[in-house]
Amino acid sequence: MSRVTLQVNGKQVSVVVEPRTLLVELLRDKLQLTGTHVGCDTSHCGACVVHVGGRSVKSCTMLAVEADGATVTTIEGLAQGGKLHPMQESFHQHHALQCGFCTPGMIMSAIELVETRPHADEHETREWLEGNFCRCTGYHNIVKAILSCRDAMREKSA
Amino acid sequence: MRDFQFHRPSTVAEALHLLRQASAGKLLGGGQSLLPVLKLDMAEPSDLVSLSGVTELRGIRTEGNQLIIGAFTTHAEVAASAEVRAKIPSLARLADGIGDPQVRNRGTLGGSLAHADPAADYPAAVLGLSATVHTDRRTVPADRFFTGLFETALEPDEILTAVRFTIPQRAAYAKFASHASRYAVVGVMVAQYPGGVRVGVTGAGPSAFRWTAAESALTARFAPESLAGLTYPADDLTSTPEATADYRAHLLPIMTKRAVQTALG
Ligand SMILES: Cc1cc2nc3c(=O)[nH]c(=O)nc-3n(C[C@H](O)[C@H](O)[C@H](O)COP(=O)(O)OP(=O)(O)OC[C@H]3O[C@@H](n4cnc5c(N)ncnc54)[C@H](O)[C@@H]3O)c2cc1C
Ligand code: FES
Ligand code: FES
């Protein structure tokens, strides 16, 4: 067994896990943060995307022990003081989800895009979503929501 | 997934020691190939030795006409590096086209080369950009590194430490990506040097190779027209339900031409 100490959504946590425990298992089973989903066995679907050290990663393809000392943000950590994150708000506004299974991963992935590539156009946005599968929406409203959130964030910083 | 002992050393020497102590030890890079394999129980290591704490395996620098990239440098770091973009922009673009953003944030150069997936992108760059592969104990020229399907010249207890790419006059990578995975169905790195042109090919065969006939034609004259009529025997290429050997043979000259066109700007 190994002890893992990390910061999750602003809180310091320390848990003992088997070395084979995946980060997503630590989040869902040990910390009850079930907003992060598991949609596949093959590292393809992106339902499990969280931020580790500010970068998006597939939490099903990272060992929990590798997150020792890291700062992790999940979908549960986005809203501040009862107010949705602008990306969550934008997904809501643009009806960017149907069943909602892919949404947590989509949003975590989209936030890294607007933070690291604020000038990404529609094409680049679609390419960025390469690792996030959605079985329901056809991606159209997801892309609309991301571009609209990007514009709003740009206006705010201008 | 079977359980294992986990180690996170901070030096190459320590990593080597841990690897040798283990009954069936394995190195862990970014985990983007190894973890999917472990999840399927296709490997059952007794010990995983993570390289994530080994700082000497990170970083990018230039020495004369060579660009040196540490083995534990992620695809995203290579793609975003000002140094790589200035010295070998085609290599930055290749890294930016690997898988998806999350794979690029974790996956590393060393892991990709050690894994030697026949459809991985970096092998085309290692061959095309006249690289040498550095390990804890020796230097392996690109032409001797890839030895077969998922096979390399690395010993089981050998750590890939860095890759030295030779900065070309110009170069470009063209890939026909699998629609499902973004791996290369056929990927071609064309690079022009004062001494001649190199053409590194991935995806097409069981392991990456150089297309020497195209190299001679392009060395004579660096233009897409030089490839007219040039074909590659389909017998040596891979057939999968996604792409037959004939189709890959058809794609090879097309992707090579595209790379030449892009390199010419
Ligand atoms: C959904 C998905 C899509 C992908 N698409 C692409 C793609 O389009 N193109 C592409 O090229 N790749 C693709 N990949 C693979 C990706 O690039 C991996 O990052 C890479 O193959 C392995 O690198 P890693 O650092 O994750 O290594 P790991 O998975 O940690 O290790 C892989 C192997 O290398 C060994 N190893 C790791 N580091 C070293 C070292 N320094 N010295 C010696 N041995 C070492 C390990 O023991 C293991 O055997 C994809 C992966 C996924 C999950
Ligand atoms: S659960 Fe599908 S990629 Fe992680
Ligand atoms: S909304 Fe159902 S999978 Fe995306």
XYZ file of C-alpha atoms and ligand atoms in Angstrom:
484
model
C 0.000 0.000 0.000
C 1.122 3.564 -0.641
C 0.127 6.843 0.942
C -0.923 9.572 -1.489
C -1.204 13.170 -0.369
C -2.682 15.621 -2.814
C -4.827 18.692 -3.095
C -8.267 18.036 -4.565
C -10.531 20.992 -5.329
C -8.603 23.154 -2.863
C -8.640 20.627 -0.015
C -5.622 18.683 1.204
C -6.356 14.939 1.306
C -4.219 11.984 2.296
C -5.268 8.404 1.597
C -3.722 4.955 1.509
C -4.183 3.098 -1.779
C -2.913 0.029 -3.597
C -0.273 1.115 -6.128
C -2.494 -0.102 -8.996
C -5.291 2.313 -8.035
C -6.115 4.665 -10.887
C -6.584 8.357 -10.186
C -10.243 8.052 -11.226
C -10.739 5.245 -8.696
C -9.212 7.388 -5.958
C -11.552 10.262 -6.863
C -14.736 8.227 -7.228
C -14.320 5.421 -4.697
C -12.209 6.995 -1.945
C -13.313 10.628 -2.171
C -16.863 10.062 -3.474
C -16.297 12.613 -6.244
C -18.489 10.788 -8.737
C -18.825 13.689 -11.159
C -15.763 12.290 -12.953
C -17.059 9.459 -15.144
C -15.641 6.273 -16.652
C -16.902 5.580 -20.158
C -14.375 3.091 -21.525
C -11.560 0.646 -20.785
C -9.230 1.839 -23.497
C -8.281 5.449 -22.689
C -10.300 6.820 -25.582
C -13.553 8.427 -24.397
C -12.443 11.318 -22.152
C -15.386 11.071 -19.716
C -12.739 10.909 -16.959
C -10.808 14.099 -17.786
C -9.678 16.131 -14.747
C -6.945 18.723 -14.272
C -3.651 17.723 -12.666
C -1.355 20.680 -12.112
C -3.643 22.731 -14.338
C -3.373 20.380 -17.349
C -6.132 18.083 -18.549
C -5.445 14.367 -18.184
C -7.425 11.158 -18.457
C -7.765 10.112 -14.833
C -8.364 6.512 -15.955
C -4.874 6.511 -17.486
C -2.877 7.821 -14.564
C -1.973 6.016 -11.355
C -3.171 7.648 -8.146
C 0.372 7.306 -6.755
C 1.626 9.461 -9.650
C -0.619 12.275 -8.389
C 1.186 12.369 -5.026
C 1.923 16.021 -4.244
C -0.194 17.279 -7.154
C -3.088 19.714 -7.350
C -6.187 18.120 -8.842
C -9.367 19.834 -9.985
C -12.519 17.913 -10.859
C -15.875 19.070 -12.160
C -17.015 19.435 -8.519
C -14.306 22.038 -7.913
C -15.337 24.478 -10.633
C -18.341 26.290 -9.167
C -17.364 29.011 -6.694
C -19.681 30.197 -3.934
C -22.690 28.487 -5.509
C -21.991 30.160 -8.866
C -21.283 27.979 -11.896
C -17.956 28.318 -13.733
C -18.444 30.345 -16.964
C -17.863 27.155 -19.000
C -20.576 25.299 -17.059
C -22.877 28.294 -17.492
C -22.165 28.361 -21.220
C -22.898 24.620 -21.624
C -26.203 25.256 -19.848
C -27.049 28.308 -22.000
C -26.265 26.550 -25.281
C -27.889 23.245 -24.431
C -24.546 21.523 -24.932
C -25.602 18.261 -23.319
C -28.282 15.643 -23.587
C -27.619 12.645 -21.333
C -24.742 14.555 -19.724
C -22.405 11.572 -19.385
C -19.589 13.178 -21.377
C -20.131 16.662 -19.940
C -17.714 16.694 -16.977
C -14.828 15.557 -19.181
C -15.854 17.913 -21.994
C -15.898 20.889 -19.641
C -12.527 20.078 -18.038
C -11.013 19.666 -21.490
C -12.655 22.858 -22.824
C -11.352 24.914 -19.909
C -7.765 23.967 -20.694
C -8.367 24.985 -24.318
C -9.649 28.481 -23.542
C -6.951 28.984 -20.914
C -4.016 27.847 -23.047
C -5.234 28.743 -26.566
C -7.578 31.720 -26.164
C -7.431 32.343 -29.928
C -8.530 28.857 -30.967
C -11.059 29.020 -33.799
C -13.870 26.566 -34.461
C -11.625 24.126 -36.340
C -9.021 24.088 -33.579
C -11.753 23.686 -30.983
C -13.113 20.615 -32.771
C -9.606 19.169 -33.032
C -9.030 19.829 -29.330
C -12.035 17.626 -28.527
C -10.340 14.653 -30.224
C -10.158 12.816 -26.883
C -13.728 13.553 -25.729
C -16.500 11.414 -27.135
C -20.154 12.415 -27.074
C -22.749 9.866 -28.113
C -25.706 12.276 -28.030
C -25.183 15.830 -29.200
C -23.237 15.635 -32.454
C -20.802 18.126 -30.864
C -22.426 21.163 -32.510
C -23.736 22.833 -29.370
C -20.676 21.799 -27.396
C -18.465 23.723 -29.826
C -20.907 26.660 -29.739
C -20.800 26.715 -25.936
C -16.992 26.646 -25.843
C -16.604 29.421 -28.431
C -19.168 31.574 -26.664
C -17.458 31.085 -23.298
C -14.112 31.930 -24.924
C -15.563 35.185 -26.315
C -17.081 36.110 -22.956
C -13.791 35.428 -21.161
C -11.872 37.470 -23.761
C -14.249 40.431 -23.381
C -13.857 40.266 -19.621
C -10.058 40.370 -19.831
C -10.032 43.105 -22.528
C -5.000 -4.873 -13.221
C -2.633 -6.946 -11.060
C -1.027 -5.089 -8.190
C 2.686 -4.245 -8.171
C 5.285 -2.418 -6.119
C 5.567 1.223 -7.115
C 8.814 3.211 -7.079
C 9.494 6.816 -7.938
C 13.276 7.338 -7.971
C 14.883 10.711 -8.620
C 17.939 9.637 -10.629
C 18.626 7.320 -13.573
C 21.123 5.357 -11.463
C 18.502 4.741 -8.788
C 15.919 3.766 -11.405
C 18.339 1.242 -12.914
C 19.063 -0.227 -9.512
C 15.348 -0.637 -8.709
C 14.699 -2.190 -12.111
C 17.450 -4.773 -11.560
C 16.296 -5.622 -8.039
C 12.772 -6.434 -9.231
C 11.787 -9.925 -10.378
C 9.815 -8.484 -13.314
C 10.319 -4.732 -13.261
C 9.057 -2.281 -15.826
C 9.627 1.416 -16.403
C 6.671 3.792 -16.330
C 6.777 6.880 -18.532
C 3.579 8.839 -19.048
C 1.587 5.600 -18.886
C -0.366 6.341 -22.072
C 0.587 3.013 -23.644
C 1.578 0.984 -20.599
C -1.532 1.618 -18.469
C -3.956 0.525 -21.216
C -1.822 -2.637 -21.558
C -1.876 -3.267 -17.796
C -5.621 -2.668 -17.621
C -6.057 -5.508 -20.110
C -3.721 -7.736 -18.027
C -1.496 -8.067 -21.085
C 1.558 -7.486 -18.853
C 2.010 -8.277 -15.181
C 5.072 -6.504 -13.832
C 6.113 -7.128 -10.230
C 7.397 -3.563 -9.948
C 6.785 -0.293 -11.767
C 9.639 2.185 -11.722
C 8.237 5.596 -12.549
C 10.476 8.086 -14.326
C 8.282 11.059 -13.389
C 10.635 12.141 -10.589
C 13.840 11.863 -12.625
C 14.520 15.489 -13.525
C 17.677 14.697 -15.538
C 15.402 13.060 -18.166
C 13.546 16.302 -18.864
C 14.209 19.320 -20.980
C 15.062 20.580 -24.439
C 18.306 22.237 -25.587
C 20.359 22.935 -28.678
C 24.017 22.008 -29.145
C 25.474 23.116 -32.467
C 23.373 21.524 -35.209
C 21.580 19.176 -32.793
C 18.380 19.519 -30.853
C 18.425 17.368 -27.726
C 15.187 16.316 -26.064
C 15.089 14.457 -22.759
C 13.217 11.132 -22.707
C 10.682 12.252 -20.107
C 9.595 15.310 -22.101
C 5.879 15.199 -22.902
C 4.433 15.515 -26.383
C 2.719 18.753 -25.242
C 6.060 20.194 -24.066
C 7.699 19.400 -27.412
C 4.734 20.907 -29.293
C 4.813 24.128 -27.251
C 8.603 24.535 -27.030
C 9.879 27.799 -28.553
C 13.218 26.065 -29.136
C 11.702 23.165 -31.093
C 9.449 25.512 -33.061
C 12.440 27.640 -34.035
C 14.883 24.823 -34.845
C 12.664 21.997 -36.186
C 9.080 23.299 -36.561
C 7.987 20.061 -38.247
C 8.853 18.155 -35.068
C 6.716 20.496 -32.941
C 3.826 19.997 -35.372
C 4.273 16.222 -35.325
C 4.092 16.232 -31.511
C 1.002 18.433 -31.630
C -0.721 15.846 -33.840
C -0.216 12.861 -31.515
C -3.468 11.407 -30.155
C -5.408 14.042 -28.228
C -4.542 16.840 -25.762
C -4.767 14.567 -22.718
C -2.454 11.948 -24.253
C -0.026 14.750 -25.176
C -0.067 16.105 -21.613
C 1.136 12.762 -20.197
C 2.818 10.783 -22.986
C 6.587 11.130 -23.391
C 9.148 10.916 -26.192
C 11.053 8.101 -24.483
C 7.912 6.092 -23.788
C 6.757 6.387 -27.363
C 10.102 5.213 -28.776
C 10.568 2.387 -26.271
C 7.036 1.158 -26.958
C 7.704 1.277 -30.735
C 4.087 1.040 -31.824
C 4.200 0.475 -35.596
C 1.789 3.406 -36.057
C 3.420 5.867 -33.638
C 4.521 9.244 -35.000
C 7.936 9.838 -33.390
C 9.701 6.892 -35.084
C 9.312 8.670 -38.468
C 11.008 11.730 -36.963
C 13.843 9.747 -35.401
C 14.638 8.167 -38.789
C 13.913 11.222 -40.929
C 15.726 13.712 -38.717
C 18.893 11.611 -38.524
C 18.651 11.195 -34.774
C 20.700 9.246 -32.276
C 19.030 7.604 -29.297
C 20.880 7.939 -26.001
C 20.523 5.482 -23.153
C 22.051 5.079 -19.717
C 24.925 3.137 -21.298
C 25.304 3.843 -25.036
C 24.271 5.690 -28.155
C 22.164 3.980 -30.807
C 21.864 5.467 -34.310
C 18.275 5.777 -35.587
C 18.870 3.158 -38.269
C 19.639 0.509 -35.661
C 16.983 1.435 -33.073
C 13.743 -0.002 -34.499
C 14.190 -3.738 -34.902
C 10.642 -5.034 -35.458
C 7.001 -4.939 -34.417
C 7.032 -3.326 -30.936
C 10.751 -4.208 -30.856
C 13.719 -1.919 -30.312
C 17.440 -2.241 -29.670
C 16.841 -1.475 -25.963
C 17.731 -4.140 -23.394
C 14.982 -4.953 -20.848
C 16.862 -3.014 -18.144
C 18.003 -0.130 -20.345
C 16.727 3.426 -19.891
C 16.316 5.706 -22.866
C 17.610 9.075 -21.651
C 17.466 11.487 -24.598
C 17.197 11.834 -28.352
C 19.496 14.039 -30.437
C 17.835 15.216 -33.630
C 19.987 16.761 -36.374
C 18.564 20.144 -37.380
C 17.688 19.968 -41.096
C 17.691 22.747 -43.707
C 14.011 22.059 -44.064
C 11.624 19.269 -43.156
C 7.947 18.377 -42.919
C 5.819 15.563 -41.566
C 2.670 14.431 -43.348
C 0.373 11.883 -41.746
C -2.726 10.108 -42.921
C -4.276 9.612 -39.493
C -6.544 6.787 -38.437
C -10.013 8.216 -38.014
C -10.492 6.300 -34.787
C -7.208 6.782 -32.943
C -5.184 9.474 -34.761
C -2.287 7.024 -34.991
C -0.587 7.045 -38.397
C -1.990 4.817 -41.142
C 0.991 6.210 -43.039
C 3.196 9.016 -41.707
C 6.223 10.409 -43.542
C 8.955 12.741 -42.287
C 10.988 14.248 -45.139
C 14.132 16.192 -44.181
C 16.708 17.907 -46.348
C 20.375 18.066 -45.254
C 23.470 19.332 -47.074
C 24.500 15.682 -47.499
C 21.140 14.486 -48.858
C 17.476 13.940 -48.123
C 16.094 11.493 -45.548
C 12.619 9.960 -45.638
C 11.362 8.295 -42.433
C 8.157 6.280 -42.705
C 5.855 5.066 -39.940
C 2.501 3.270 -39.901
C 3.034 1.563 -43.242
C 4.994 -1.479 -42.077
C 5.579 -3.571 -38.952
C 8.200 -1.097 -37.862
C 9.363 2.340 -39.025
C 11.766 2.397 -41.989
C 13.566 4.712 -44.422
C 12.362 4.876 -48.009
C 15.767 4.965 -49.697
C 14.504 5.144 -53.299
C 12.589 8.321 -52.460
C 15.660 9.666 -50.650
C 17.832 9.314 -53.794
C 15.184 10.874 -56.029
C 14.699 13.830 -53.661
C 18.440 14.266 -53.140
C 18.822 14.653 -56.915
C 16.097 17.289 -56.887
C 13.999 18.370 -53.901
C 10.591 18.672 -55.573
C 7.332 16.688 -55.510
C 7.797 15.854 -59.218
C 10.933 13.869 -58.394
C 8.665 11.201 -56.879
C 6.659 10.699 -60.098
C 6.311 7.007 -60.900
C 7.993 5.907 -57.685
C 6.170 3.075 -55.890
C 6.814 0.917 -52.836
C 6.152 -2.852 -52.895
C 2.930 -3.619 -50.991
C 4.291 -7.075 -50.003
C 6.359 -5.515 -47.241
C 3.518 -3.415 -45.810
C 0.880 -3.985 -43.141
C -2.697 -5.065 -43.848
C -5.446 -4.339 -41.330
C -9.223 -4.095 -41.715
C -8.769 -0.320 -41.645
C -6.170 -0.182 -44.420
C -4.869 -2.934 -46.693
C -1.221 -3.179 -47.714
C -2.186 -2.021 -51.229
C -3.859 1.044 -49.799
C -0.844 1.832 -47.622
C 1.416 1.429 -50.677
C -0.875 3.877 -52.483
C -0.700 6.364 -49.606
C 3.073 6.250 -49.150
C 4.110 8.316 -52.223
C 1.159 10.660 -51.687
C 2.115 11.468 -48.101
C 5.769 11.794 -49.154
C 4.785 14.315 -51.849
C 2.677 16.236 -49.363
C 5.590 16.403 -46.942
C 7.892 17.710 -49.698
C 5.313 20.309 -50.710
C 4.911 21.463 -47.101
C 8.684 21.570 -46.569
C 9.027 23.796 -49.649
C 6.450 26.128 -48.031
C -6.110 7.405 -27.016
C -4.663 7.358 -27.401
C -4.265 7.837 -28.649
C -2.933 7.833 -29.031
N -2.599 8.312 -30.266
C -1.298 8.316 -30.644
C -0.906 8.850 -31.920
O -1.723 9.368 -32.706
N 0.410 8.798 -32.251
C 1.353 8.288 -31.404
O 2.529 8.289 -31.745
N 1.028 7.788 -30.191
C -0.279 7.801 -29.791
N -0.601 7.299 -28.545
C 0.476 6.734 -27.670
C 1.146 7.830 -26.844
O 1.932 8.643 -27.677
C 2.010 7.296 -25.711
O 2.323 8.406 -24.922
C 3.324 6.659 -26.047
O 3.187 5.605 -26.942
C 3.976 6.056 -24.797
O 4.597 7.034 -24.041
P 4.436 7.068 -22.465
O 5.386 8.088 -21.963
O 3.029 7.244 -22.111
O 5.021 5.648 -22.053
P 4.418 4.482 -21.131
O 3.071 4.106 -21.568
O 4.614 4.826 -19.717
O 5.459 3.325 -21.502
C 5.456 2.678 -22.756
C 6.612 1.678 -22.798
O 7.866 2.341 -22.810
C 8.675 1.970 -21.707
N 9.381 3.186 -21.313
C 8.824 4.386 -20.959
N 9.791 5.308 -20.796
C 10.982 4.687 -21.037
C 12.352 5.125 -21.054
N 12.698 6.396 -20.790
N 13.312 4.212 -21.347
C 12.981 2.943 -21.641
N 11.721 2.460 -21.653
C 10.731 3.340 -21.357
C 7.714 1.398 -20.678
O 8.347 0.443 -19.846
C 6.665 0.756 -21.578
O 7.091 -0.494 -21.998
C -1.936 7.306 -28.133
C -2.310 6.831 -26.876
C -3.660 6.854 -26.498
C -4.058 6.351 -25.148
S -12.782 6.498 -19.045
Fe -12.643 6.571 -21.178
S -10.821 7.713 -21.441
Fe -10.924 7.557 -19.312
S -24.485 14.299 -23.855
Fe -24.688 12.159 -23.839
S -22.668 11.519 -24.306
Fe -22.541 13.635 -24.550
